[in-house]
XYZ file of C-alpha atoms in Angstrom:
559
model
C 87.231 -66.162 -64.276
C 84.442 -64.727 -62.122
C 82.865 -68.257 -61.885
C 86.157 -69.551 -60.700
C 86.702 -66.931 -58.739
C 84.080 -67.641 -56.581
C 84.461 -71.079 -56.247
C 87.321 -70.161 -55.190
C 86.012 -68.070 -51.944
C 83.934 -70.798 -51.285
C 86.558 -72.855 -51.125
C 88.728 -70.685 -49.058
C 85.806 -70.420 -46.316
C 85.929 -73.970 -45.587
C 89.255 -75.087 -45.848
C 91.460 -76.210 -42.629
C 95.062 -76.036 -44.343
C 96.606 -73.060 -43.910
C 99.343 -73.842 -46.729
C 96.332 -74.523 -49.264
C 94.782 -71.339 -48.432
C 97.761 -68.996 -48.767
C 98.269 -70.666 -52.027
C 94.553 -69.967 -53.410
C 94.891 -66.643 -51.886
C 98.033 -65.545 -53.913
C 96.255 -66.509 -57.086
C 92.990 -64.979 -56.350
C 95.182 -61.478 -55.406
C 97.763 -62.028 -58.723
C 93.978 -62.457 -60.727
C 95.581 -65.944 -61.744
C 92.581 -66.751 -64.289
C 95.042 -70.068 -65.731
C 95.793 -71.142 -62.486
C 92.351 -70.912 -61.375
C 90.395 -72.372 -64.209
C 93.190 -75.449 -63.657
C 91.817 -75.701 -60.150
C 88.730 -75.354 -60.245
C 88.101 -76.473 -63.760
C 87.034 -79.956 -62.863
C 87.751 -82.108 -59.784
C 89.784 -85.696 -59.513
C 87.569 -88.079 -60.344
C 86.921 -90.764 -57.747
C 87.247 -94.436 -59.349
C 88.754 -97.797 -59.108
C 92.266 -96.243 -58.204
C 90.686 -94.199 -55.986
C 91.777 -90.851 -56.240
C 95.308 -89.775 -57.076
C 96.778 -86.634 -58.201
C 98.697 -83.641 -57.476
C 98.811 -81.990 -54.101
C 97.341 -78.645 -54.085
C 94.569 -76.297 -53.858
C 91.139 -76.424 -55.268
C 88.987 -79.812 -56.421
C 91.174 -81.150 -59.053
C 93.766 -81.065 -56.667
C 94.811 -83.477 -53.492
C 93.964 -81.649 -50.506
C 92.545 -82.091 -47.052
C 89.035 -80.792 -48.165
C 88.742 -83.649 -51.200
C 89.685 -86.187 -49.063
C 87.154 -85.295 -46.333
C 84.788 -85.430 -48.896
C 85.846 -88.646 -49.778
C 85.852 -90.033 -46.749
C 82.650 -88.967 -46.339
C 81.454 -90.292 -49.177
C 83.281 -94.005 -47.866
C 80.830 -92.989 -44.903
C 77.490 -92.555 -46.308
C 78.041 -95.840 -48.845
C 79.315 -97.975 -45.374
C 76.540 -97.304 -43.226
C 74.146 -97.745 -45.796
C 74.495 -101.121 -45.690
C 73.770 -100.843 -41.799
C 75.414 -101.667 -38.778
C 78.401 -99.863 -37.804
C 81.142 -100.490 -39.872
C 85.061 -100.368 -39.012
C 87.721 -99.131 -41.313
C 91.147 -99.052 -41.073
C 93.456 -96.767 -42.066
C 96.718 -96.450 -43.454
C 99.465 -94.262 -44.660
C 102.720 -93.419 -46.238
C 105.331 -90.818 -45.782
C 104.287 -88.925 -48.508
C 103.694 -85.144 -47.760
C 100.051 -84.721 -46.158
C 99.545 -88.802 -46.068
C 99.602 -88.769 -42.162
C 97.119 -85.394 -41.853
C 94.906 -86.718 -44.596
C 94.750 -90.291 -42.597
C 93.888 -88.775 -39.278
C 91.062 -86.454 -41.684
C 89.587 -89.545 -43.092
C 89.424 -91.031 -39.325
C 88.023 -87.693 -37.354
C 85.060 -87.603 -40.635
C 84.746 -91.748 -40.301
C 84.003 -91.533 -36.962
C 82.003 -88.662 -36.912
C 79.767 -90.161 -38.835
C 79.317 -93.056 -37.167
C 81.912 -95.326 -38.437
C 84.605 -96.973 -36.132
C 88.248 -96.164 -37.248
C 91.329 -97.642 -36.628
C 94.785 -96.034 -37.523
C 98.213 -97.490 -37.961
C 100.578 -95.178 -35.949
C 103.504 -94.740 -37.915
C 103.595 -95.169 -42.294
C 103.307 -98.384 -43.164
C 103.708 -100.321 -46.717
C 100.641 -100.616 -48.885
C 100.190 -104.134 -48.406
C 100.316 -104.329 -44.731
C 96.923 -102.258 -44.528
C 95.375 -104.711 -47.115
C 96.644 -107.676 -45.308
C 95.032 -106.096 -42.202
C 91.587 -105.697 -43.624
C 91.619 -108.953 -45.206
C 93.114 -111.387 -42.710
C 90.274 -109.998 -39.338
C 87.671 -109.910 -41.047
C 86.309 -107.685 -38.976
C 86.876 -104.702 -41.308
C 84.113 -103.435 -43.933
C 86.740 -101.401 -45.803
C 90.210 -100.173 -45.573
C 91.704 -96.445 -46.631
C 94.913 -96.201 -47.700
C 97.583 -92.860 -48.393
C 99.591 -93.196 -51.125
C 100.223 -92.297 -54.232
C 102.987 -95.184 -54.672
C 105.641 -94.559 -57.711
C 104.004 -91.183 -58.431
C 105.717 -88.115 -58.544
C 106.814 -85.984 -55.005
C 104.000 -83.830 -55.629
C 101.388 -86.157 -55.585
C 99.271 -88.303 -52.794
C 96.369 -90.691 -53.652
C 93.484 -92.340 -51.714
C 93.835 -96.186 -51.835
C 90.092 -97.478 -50.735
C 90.034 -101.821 -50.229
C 87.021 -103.332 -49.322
C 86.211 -106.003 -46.477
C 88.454 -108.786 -48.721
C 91.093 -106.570 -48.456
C 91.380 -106.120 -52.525
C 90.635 -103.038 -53.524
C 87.361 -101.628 -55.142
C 85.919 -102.469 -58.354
C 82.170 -101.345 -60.049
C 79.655 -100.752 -59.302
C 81.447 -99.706 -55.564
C 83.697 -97.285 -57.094
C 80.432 -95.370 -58.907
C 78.563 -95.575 -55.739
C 80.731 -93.559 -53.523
C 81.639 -91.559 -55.954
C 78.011 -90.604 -55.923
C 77.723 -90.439 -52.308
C 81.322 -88.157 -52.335
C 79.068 -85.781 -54.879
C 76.158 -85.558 -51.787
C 78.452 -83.822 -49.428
C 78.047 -80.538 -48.493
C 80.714 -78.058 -47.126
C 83.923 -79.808 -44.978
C 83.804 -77.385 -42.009
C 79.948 -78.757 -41.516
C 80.804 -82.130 -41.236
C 80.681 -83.671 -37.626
C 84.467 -84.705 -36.877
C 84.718 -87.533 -34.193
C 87.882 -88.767 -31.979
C 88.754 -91.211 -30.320
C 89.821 -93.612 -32.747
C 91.632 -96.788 -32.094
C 95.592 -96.235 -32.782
C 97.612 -99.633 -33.557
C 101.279 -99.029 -32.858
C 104.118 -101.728 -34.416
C 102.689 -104.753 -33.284
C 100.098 -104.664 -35.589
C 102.559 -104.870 -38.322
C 103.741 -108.775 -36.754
C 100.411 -110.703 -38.416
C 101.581 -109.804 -42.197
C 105.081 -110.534 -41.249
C 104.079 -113.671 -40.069
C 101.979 -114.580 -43.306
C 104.398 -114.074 -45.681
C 107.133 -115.325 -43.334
C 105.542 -118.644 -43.218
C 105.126 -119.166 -46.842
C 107.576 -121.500 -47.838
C 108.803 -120.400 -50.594
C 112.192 -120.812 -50.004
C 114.799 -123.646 -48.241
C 114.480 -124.225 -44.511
C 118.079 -123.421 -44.148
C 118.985 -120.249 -46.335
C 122.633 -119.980 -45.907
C 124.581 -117.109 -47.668
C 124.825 -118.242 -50.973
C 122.754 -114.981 -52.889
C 123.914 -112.153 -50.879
C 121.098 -109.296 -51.187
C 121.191 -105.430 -51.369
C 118.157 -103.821 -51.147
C 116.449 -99.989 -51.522
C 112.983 -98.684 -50.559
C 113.715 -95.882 -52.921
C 113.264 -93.490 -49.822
C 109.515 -95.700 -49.101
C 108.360 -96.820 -45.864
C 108.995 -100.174 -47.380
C 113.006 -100.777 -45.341
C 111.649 -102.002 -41.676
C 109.113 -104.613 -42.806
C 111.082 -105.677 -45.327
C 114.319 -106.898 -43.330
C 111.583 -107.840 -40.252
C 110.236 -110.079 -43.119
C 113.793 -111.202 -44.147
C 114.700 -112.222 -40.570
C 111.820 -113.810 -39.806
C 112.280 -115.745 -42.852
C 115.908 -116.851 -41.813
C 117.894 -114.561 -44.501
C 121.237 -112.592 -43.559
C 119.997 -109.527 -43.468
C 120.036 -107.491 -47.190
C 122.800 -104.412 -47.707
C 120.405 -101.332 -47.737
C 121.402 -98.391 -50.251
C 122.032 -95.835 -47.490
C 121.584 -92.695 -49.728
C 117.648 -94.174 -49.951
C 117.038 -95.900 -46.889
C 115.041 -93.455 -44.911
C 111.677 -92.654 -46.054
C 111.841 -89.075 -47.712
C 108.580 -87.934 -49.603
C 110.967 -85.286 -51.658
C 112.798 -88.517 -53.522
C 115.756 -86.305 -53.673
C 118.299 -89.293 -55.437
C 115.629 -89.973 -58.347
C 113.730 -88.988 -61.379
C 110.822 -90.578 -60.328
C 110.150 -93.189 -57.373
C 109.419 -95.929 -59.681
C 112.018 -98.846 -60.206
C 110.405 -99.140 -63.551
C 112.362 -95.764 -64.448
C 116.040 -95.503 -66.053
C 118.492 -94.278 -63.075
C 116.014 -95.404 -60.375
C 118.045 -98.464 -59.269
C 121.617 -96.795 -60.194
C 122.581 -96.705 -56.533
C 121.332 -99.862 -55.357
C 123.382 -102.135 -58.605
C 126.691 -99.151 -57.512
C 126.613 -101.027 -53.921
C 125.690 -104.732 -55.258
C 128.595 -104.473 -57.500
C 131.074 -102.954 -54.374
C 129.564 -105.786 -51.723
C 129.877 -108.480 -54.441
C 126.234 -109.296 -54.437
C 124.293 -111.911 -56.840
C 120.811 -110.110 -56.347
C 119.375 -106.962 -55.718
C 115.593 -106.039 -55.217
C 113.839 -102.661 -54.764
C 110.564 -101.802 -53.702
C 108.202 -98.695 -55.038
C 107.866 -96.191 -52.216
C 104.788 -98.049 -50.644
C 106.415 -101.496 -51.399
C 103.651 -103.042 -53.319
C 105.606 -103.560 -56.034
C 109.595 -105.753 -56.721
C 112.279 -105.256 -59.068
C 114.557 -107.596 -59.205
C 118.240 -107.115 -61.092
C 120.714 -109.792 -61.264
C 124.244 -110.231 -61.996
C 125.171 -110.483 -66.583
C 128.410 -110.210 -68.655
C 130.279 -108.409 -66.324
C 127.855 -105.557 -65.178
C 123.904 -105.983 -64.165
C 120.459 -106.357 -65.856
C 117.148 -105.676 -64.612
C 114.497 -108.296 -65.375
C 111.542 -107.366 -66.641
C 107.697 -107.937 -64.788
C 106.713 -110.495 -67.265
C 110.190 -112.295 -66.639
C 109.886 -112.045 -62.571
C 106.301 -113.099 -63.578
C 107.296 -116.009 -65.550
C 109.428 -117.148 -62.934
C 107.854 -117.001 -59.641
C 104.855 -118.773 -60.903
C 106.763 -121.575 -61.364
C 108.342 -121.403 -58.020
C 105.082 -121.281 -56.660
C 103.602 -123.788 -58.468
C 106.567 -126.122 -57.515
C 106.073 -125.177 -54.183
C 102.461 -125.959 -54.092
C 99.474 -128.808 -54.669
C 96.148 -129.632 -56.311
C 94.522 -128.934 -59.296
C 91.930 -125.778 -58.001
C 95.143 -123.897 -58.072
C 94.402 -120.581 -60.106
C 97.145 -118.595 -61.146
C 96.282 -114.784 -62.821
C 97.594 -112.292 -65.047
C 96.461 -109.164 -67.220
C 95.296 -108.582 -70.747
C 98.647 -106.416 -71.131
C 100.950 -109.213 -69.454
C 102.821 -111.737 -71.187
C 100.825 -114.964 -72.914
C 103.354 -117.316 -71.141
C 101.661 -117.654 -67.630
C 99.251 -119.427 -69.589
C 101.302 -122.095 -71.233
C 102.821 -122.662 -67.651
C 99.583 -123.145 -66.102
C 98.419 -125.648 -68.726
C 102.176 -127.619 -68.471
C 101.104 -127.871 -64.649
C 98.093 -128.686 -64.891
C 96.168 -125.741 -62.854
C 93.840 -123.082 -63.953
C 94.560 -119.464 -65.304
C 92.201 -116.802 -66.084
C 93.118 -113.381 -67.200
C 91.582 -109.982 -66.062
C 92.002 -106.505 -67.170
C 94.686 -104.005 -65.803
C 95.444 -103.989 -62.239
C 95.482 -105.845 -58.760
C 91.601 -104.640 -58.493
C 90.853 -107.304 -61.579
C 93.557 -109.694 -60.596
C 91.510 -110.704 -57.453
C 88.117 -110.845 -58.914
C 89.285 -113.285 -61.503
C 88.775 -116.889 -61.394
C 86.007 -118.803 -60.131
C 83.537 -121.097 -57.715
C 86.301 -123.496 -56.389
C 89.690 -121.221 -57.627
C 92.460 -121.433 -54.916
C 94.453 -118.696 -56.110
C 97.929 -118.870 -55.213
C 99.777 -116.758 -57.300
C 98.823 -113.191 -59.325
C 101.115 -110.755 -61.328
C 100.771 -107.622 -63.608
C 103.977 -106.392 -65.692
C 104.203 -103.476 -63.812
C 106.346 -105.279 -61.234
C 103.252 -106.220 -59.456
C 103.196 -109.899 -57.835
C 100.776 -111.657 -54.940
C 102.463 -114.672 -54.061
C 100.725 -117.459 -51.706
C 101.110 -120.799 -50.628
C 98.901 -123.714 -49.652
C 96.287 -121.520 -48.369
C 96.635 -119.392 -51.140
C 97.894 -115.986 -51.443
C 98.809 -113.876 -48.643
C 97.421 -110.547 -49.656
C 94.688 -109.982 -51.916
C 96.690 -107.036 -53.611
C 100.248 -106.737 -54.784
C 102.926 -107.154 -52.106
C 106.312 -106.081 -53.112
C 107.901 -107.463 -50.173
C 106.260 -111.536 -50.357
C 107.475 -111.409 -53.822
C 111.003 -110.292 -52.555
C 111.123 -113.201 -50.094
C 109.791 -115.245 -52.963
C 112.390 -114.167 -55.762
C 115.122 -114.579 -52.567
C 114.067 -118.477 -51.942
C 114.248 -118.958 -55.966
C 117.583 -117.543 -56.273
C 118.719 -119.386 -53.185
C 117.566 -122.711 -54.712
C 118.695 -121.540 -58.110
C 122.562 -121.335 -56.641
C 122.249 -124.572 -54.803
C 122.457 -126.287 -57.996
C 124.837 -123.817 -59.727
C 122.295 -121.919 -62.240
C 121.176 -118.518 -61.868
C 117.847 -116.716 -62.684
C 118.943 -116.144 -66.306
C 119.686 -119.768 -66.526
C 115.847 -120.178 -65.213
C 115.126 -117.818 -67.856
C 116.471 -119.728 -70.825
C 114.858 -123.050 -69.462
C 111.246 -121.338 -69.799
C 112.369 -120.321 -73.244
C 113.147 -123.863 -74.462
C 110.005 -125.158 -72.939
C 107.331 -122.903 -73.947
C 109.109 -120.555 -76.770
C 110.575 -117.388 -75.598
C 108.167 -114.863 -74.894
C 109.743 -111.219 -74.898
C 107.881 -108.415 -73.693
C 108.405 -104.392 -74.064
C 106.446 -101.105 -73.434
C 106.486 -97.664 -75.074
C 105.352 -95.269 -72.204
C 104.568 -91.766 -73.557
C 103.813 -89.323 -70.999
C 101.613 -85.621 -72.013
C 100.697 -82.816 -70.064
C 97.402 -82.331 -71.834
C 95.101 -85.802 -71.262
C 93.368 -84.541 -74.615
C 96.168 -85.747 -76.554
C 95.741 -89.506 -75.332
C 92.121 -89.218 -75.794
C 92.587 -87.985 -79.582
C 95.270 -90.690 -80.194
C 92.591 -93.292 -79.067
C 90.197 -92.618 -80.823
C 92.313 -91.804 -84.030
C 93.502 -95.015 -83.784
C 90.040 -96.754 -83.469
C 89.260 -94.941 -86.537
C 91.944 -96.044 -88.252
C 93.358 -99.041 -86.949
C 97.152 -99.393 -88.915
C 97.146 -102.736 -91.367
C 100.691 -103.429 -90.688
C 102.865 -103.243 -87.573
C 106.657 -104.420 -87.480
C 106.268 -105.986 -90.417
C 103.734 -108.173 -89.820
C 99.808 -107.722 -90.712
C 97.531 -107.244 -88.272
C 94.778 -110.025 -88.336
C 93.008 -109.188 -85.619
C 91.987 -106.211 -83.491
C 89.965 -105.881 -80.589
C 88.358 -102.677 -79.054
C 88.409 -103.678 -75.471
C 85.889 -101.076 -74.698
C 83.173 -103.578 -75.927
C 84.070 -105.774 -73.720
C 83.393 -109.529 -74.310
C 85.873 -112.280 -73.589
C 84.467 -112.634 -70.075
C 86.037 -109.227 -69.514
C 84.531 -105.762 -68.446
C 84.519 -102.811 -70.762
C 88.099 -100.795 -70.552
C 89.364 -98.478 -72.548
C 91.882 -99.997 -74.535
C 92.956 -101.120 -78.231
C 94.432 -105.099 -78.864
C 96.109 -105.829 -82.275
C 96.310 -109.371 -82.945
C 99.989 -109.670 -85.816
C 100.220 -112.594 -87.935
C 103.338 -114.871 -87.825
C 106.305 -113.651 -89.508
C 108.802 -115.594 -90.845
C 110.618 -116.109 -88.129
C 107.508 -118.232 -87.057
C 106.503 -116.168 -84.010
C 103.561 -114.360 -83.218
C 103.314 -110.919 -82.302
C 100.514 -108.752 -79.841
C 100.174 -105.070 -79.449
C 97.828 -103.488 -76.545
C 97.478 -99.510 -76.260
C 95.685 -98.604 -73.188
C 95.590 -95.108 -71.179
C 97.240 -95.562 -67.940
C 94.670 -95.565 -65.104
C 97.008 -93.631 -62.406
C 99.503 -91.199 -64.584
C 98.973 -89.203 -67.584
C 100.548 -91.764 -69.851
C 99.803 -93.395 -73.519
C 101.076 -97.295 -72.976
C 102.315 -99.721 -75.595
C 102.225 -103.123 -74.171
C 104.174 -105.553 -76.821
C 104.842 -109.361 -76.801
C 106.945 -111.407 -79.072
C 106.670 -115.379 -79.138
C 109.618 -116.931 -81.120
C 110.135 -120.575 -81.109
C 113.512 -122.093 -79.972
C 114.926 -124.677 -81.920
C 115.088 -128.332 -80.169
C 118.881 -128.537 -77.999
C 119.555 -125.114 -79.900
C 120.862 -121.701 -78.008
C 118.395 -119.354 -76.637
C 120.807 -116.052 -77.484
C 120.102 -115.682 -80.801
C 116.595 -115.811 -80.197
C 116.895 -113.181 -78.170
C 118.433 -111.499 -80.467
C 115.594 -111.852 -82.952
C 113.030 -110.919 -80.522
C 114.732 -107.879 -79.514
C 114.811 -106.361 -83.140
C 111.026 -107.885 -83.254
C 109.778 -105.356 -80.254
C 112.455 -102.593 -81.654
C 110.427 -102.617 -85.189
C 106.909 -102.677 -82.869
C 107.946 -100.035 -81.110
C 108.960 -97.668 -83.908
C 105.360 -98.224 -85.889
C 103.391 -97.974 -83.234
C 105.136 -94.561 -81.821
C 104.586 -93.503 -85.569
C 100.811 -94.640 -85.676
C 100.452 -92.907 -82.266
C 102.154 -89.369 -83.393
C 103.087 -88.467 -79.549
C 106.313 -88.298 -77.830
């Protein structure tokens, strides 16, 4: 208690928030030894997500004194390279993103390093489109903590491609964030360069121009849309209009950007209930698609119209889908398309049946990017977790995921979907004939002690289950050897044998690298018979992942 005590006082000496202070000042007067210890106990950990946690007091908390430290940290590892390097910043409308994004730009400059600041909250990938398409930027910072909770924030940091960091970057400022001495010593500059809505117009106009969708759009898939109380609304119909859509029906109760969430769970359109309102007012306005952005808008879920009420696709089936759109909607054989480890195996039976490359990378937009190689145009990239970069003949648009160019995308496919009297589900069952049906599920299991997930890893490294769903496992791999081409993660990949339904079956356990969650990543393939219906497939498949998911929630022991 008395060590955290003091680092406590410390802490209270050189902090600028009032609200944080009060707050570490009731604990140290209520001799709040828990509370403390939970504080002070350890500090967020500064990696290839950044940082991301829960706002608060104290170094395992989000606060304006850990992210002038980290922004210090960006700092020192910028100018060692020499020069003087320009960032820009940007932020959502998260509480403390805007104060934390003028922090990062008064320590930037301060040290030496020339800032620029969006004005107002912008979408995620706006700021990476920024740093990526004028090249004049050595690294970008951006304020989010996308689908998380209301009472977190994160720190988003994108290098001069405008994808975001990867080792050995992420270890080196972390190293250089460890250097820095006390906050209210820092030098803090001004004067920073402030870029007000125009700056928004050169990612509207890249994903506005990408073709992915008929010159004339006509009204055929009317649209209703929600930013899930995001910043994601504005650019999002700017995009549609530019793109010559009728402008979307926006779920008013979740139209204006509200870091408390107040209609939801949780911001994430991944989550049961999430898009309840939005499919309410697509069913009233008699619409045949509706889309939703995470609060920053890197990420699209798209729900559709099925036997008389609505279903949600999943990632891997958006994924499945607008690679092919792309892919018709694009040339030449250096086309790369990319997907994860934990993603479904059919991008890769599309990219061989056109005739491009495909590479896979681990978890997240970070490895997306880097994959591929010498001579790889990559025009199209997804992850399961509703996360899509979609490009066209120059490739893709934003090296990062952009929720709102995969709208527009998944738009222009349902548009030309309609035109010939199919739908996306009809697109759906046409992948299954042609390269098996792949069905994909996750168990998510979310703890409040990270010890647990740790414990079930490595219990289930020592004692990797023989069976799962009924089928043997032939083959498992401990990703955190590496090999495959792939860096070291942490993260488990059971290989099932073919059952007699004459499918194959893959299970991937990984920790999640933003929330404490366990996740279950499971894939069915089941062949469908020549001219025969897809449906009972389905059906199959769907007792498949049910059986999956009950062993490996049993092998796992957490809830």
């Amino acid at each position: 208690m008395s060590d955290y005590r003091k680092a406590a006082e410390e802490w209270l000496a050189q902090d600028p928030d009032p609200e944080t202070r009060a707050e570490l000042r009731a604990l140290l007067d209520a001799g709040d030894g828990a509370a403390l210890a939970d504080r002070f106990g350890a500090r967020l950990e500064f990696g290839t997500a950044g940082l991301r946690g829960e706002l608060g007091a104290g170094p395992a908390r989000m606060n304006r004194v850990t992210v002038m430290r980290a922004a210090a940290g960006l700092a020192a590892r910028l100018l060692r390279d020499g020069g003087t390097p320009k960032v820009m910043i940007g932020f959502d409308a998260r509480h403390g993103s805007r104060q934390f994004a003028e922090d990062t730009a008064a320590v930037l400059t301060g040290a030496g390093v020339q800032a620029g600041i969006f004005a107002d909250p912008v979408p995620t990938p706006v700021l990476a489109h920024r740093v990526k398409a004028f090249g004049e930027y050595a690294a970008g910072v951006m304020v989010t903590a996308s689908h998380n909770p209301p009472r977190d924030n994160g720190y988003k940091v994108y290098w001069g491609d405008g994808s975001q960091i990867v080792p050995p970057l992420d270890a080196e400022i972390s190293a250089a964030i460890d250097a820095v001495g006390r906050v209210d010593e820092l030098p803090l500059g001004a004067g920073w360069e402030v870029h007000d809505a125009s700056a928004v117009d050169l990612y509207l106009e890249s994903v506005a121009g990408l073709g992915l969708w008929p010159g004339d759009v006509g009204d055929e898939v009317p649209i209703v849309y929600t930013p899930l109380h995001g910043v994601g609304r504005d650019t999002f119909l700017h995009a549609f209009e530019r793109a010559g859509f009728p402008a979307p029906a926006v779920v008013a109760e979740q139209a204006e950007p509200d870091p408390d969430f107040p209609t939801v769970a949780f911001p994430n359109p991944e989550e049961p209930g999430a898009m309840d309102l939005a499919l309410a007012l697509a069913a009233e306005r008699g619409a045949r698609l509706v889309i939703a952005n995470d609060p920053d808008a890197d990420r699209c879920a798209v729900a559709v119209p099925a036997g008389g009420g609505w279903r949600a696709l999943t990632g891997d089936e958006v994924g499945g889908l607008l690679a092919e759109h792309v892919l018709r909607h694009t040339a030449g054989d250096d086309r790369l398309v990319v997907t994860t480890i934990v993603s479904s195996s059919l991008l890769g039976a599309v990219a061989r049946a056109h005739g491009v490359r495909f590479a896979e990378s681990l978890t997240g937009f970070k490895w997306i990017m880097k994959a591929g190689g010498p001579g790889d145009r990559m025009v199209f990239g997804y992850e399961e977790a509703l996360g899509y970069s979609v490009g066209g003949d120059e490739g893709v648009a934003v090296n990062d995921k952009d929720g709102i160019g995969a709208a527009l995308a998944a738009a222009g496919l349902a548009v030309e979907a309609a035109r010939e009297g199919r739908t996306l589900l009809d697109l759906l069952d046409d992948q299954a004939r042609r390269y098996g049906l792949h069905a994909t599920a996750q168990v998510s299991m979310r703890v409040a002690d990270l010890s647990l997930i740790t414990e079930a890893m490595a219990r289930l490294r020592a004692e990797p289950p023989a069976e799962l769903g009924g089928r043997a496992v032939e083959a498992f791999d401990d990703l955190a050897k590496g090999g495959a081409g792939l860096p070291p993660t942490d993260g488990l990949r059971f290989r099932l044998a073919a059952g007699a339904d004459g499918g194959s079956a893959r299970v991937v356990v990984r920790p999640s690298g933003t929330e404490p969650k366990l996740k279950c990543y499971l894939e069915v393939v089941l062949p469908v018979p020549e001219g025969g219906e897809v449906a009972p497939v389905r059906e199959k498949a769907a007792e498949a992942l049910e059986a999956l998911k009950a062993d490996i929630s049993g092998v796992l022991g957490l809830s």
